[in-house]
XYZ file of C-alpha atoms in Angstrom:
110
model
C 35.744 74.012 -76.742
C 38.780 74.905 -78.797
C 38.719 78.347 -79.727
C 40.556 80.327 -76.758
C 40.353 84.007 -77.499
C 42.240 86.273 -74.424
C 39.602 88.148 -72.110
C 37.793 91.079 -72.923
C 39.399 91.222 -76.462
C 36.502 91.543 -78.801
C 33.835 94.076 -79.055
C 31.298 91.860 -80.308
C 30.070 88.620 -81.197
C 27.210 86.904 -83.290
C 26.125 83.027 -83.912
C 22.968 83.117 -86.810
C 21.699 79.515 -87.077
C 24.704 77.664 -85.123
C 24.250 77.728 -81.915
C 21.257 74.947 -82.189
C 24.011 72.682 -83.313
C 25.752 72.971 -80.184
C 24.811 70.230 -77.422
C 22.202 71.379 -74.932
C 24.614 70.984 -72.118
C 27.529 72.689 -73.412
C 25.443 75.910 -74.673
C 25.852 77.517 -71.390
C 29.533 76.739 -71.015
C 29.656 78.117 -74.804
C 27.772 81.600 -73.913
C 30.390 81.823 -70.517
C 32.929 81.756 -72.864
C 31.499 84.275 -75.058
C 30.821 86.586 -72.214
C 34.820 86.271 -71.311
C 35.892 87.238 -74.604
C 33.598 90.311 -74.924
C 34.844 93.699 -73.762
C 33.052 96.196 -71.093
C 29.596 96.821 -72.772
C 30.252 94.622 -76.014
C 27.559 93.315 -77.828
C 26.544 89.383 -78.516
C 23.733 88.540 -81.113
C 22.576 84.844 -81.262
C 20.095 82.817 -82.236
C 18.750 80.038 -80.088
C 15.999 76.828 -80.740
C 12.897 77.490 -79.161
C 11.850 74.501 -76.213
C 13.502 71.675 -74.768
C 14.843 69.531 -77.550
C 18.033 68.166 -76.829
C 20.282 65.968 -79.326
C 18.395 65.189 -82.410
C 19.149 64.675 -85.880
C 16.477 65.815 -88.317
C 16.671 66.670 -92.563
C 17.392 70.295 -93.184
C 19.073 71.953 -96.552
C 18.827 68.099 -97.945
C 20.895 66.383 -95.578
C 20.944 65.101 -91.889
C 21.799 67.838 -89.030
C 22.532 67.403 -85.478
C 20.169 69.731 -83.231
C 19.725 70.267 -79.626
C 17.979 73.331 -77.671
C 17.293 74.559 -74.149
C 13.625 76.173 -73.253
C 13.700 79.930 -73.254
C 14.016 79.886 -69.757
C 17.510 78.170 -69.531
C 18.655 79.646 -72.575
C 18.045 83.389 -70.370
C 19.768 81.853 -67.340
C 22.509 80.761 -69.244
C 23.344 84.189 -70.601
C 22.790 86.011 -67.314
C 24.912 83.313 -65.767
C 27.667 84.804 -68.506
C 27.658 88.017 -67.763
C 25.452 89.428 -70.436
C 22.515 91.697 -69.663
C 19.367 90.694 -71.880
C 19.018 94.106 -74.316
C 16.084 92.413 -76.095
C 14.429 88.776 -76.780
C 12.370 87.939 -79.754
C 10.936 84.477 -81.056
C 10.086 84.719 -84.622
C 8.334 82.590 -86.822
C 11.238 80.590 -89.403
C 10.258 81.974 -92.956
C 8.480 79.173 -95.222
C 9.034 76.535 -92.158
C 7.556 75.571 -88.782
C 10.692 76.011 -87.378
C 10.866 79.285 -84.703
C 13.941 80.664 -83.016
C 14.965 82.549 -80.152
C 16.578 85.753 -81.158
C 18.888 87.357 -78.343
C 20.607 90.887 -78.263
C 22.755 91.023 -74.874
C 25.543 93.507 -73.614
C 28.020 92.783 -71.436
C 27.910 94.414 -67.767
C 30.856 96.324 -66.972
C-alpha cells in the first residue's frame, strides 16, 4: 500500500464501490491501515462484495474490472481485527443488477 497517512490523523474515512477492487488478501491489511489512520471514535463507511469471490475480472460500466471479495464473515473479522467496532451491517440488493454489497458503518475504539 502506498498511501501512508500519520496515526490517528483523520476523523473519518469512506470507500463506496472500491474496496471490491482490492485483492481478497490485502483487504484486511487495507482496513488495519484504515483503523491506524482514524482518530479515537472516528468513523469508517465502506462497502464490501458479498461471498467468497476472490480475483476475477468480469464487464461492468462497458469495460473489464478486476474484483475480489471475502464472505461476510472475514470481511467482520477483518475490521474487528482493525480496531473498528461494527456500528451497523447491511447487505442490500445493487439497484437494476444482481449484484449485492456489504454495507459497513464502524467506529473506532478508543
Amino acid at each position: 500500500m502506498t498511501v501512508d497517512l500519520p496515526v490517528s490523523s483523520i476523523d473519518g474515512g469512506a470507500a463506496f464501490y472500491s474496496i471490491t477492487h482490492v485483492a481478497a488478501t490485502e483487504q484486511g491489511l487495507l482496513l488495519s491501515r484504515i483503523g491506524e489512520w482514524l482518530k479515537p471514535a472516528g468513523v469508517f463507511v465502506g462497502s464490501f462484495g458479498t461471498g467468497s469471490a476472490h480475483d476475477w475480472v468480469g464487464k461492468w460500466l462497458g469495460t473489464e474490472m478486476f474484483f475480489s471479495h471475502n464472505s461476510d464473515a472475514v470481511t467482520f473479522d477483518f475490521v474487528r481485527q482493525a480496531g473498528l467496532q461494527m456500528v451497523r451491517a447491511e447487505v442490500v440488493q445493487q439497484d437494476n443488477e444482481d449484484a449485492r454489497f456489504l454495507w459497513i458503518v464502524a467506529r473506532k475504539m478508543n
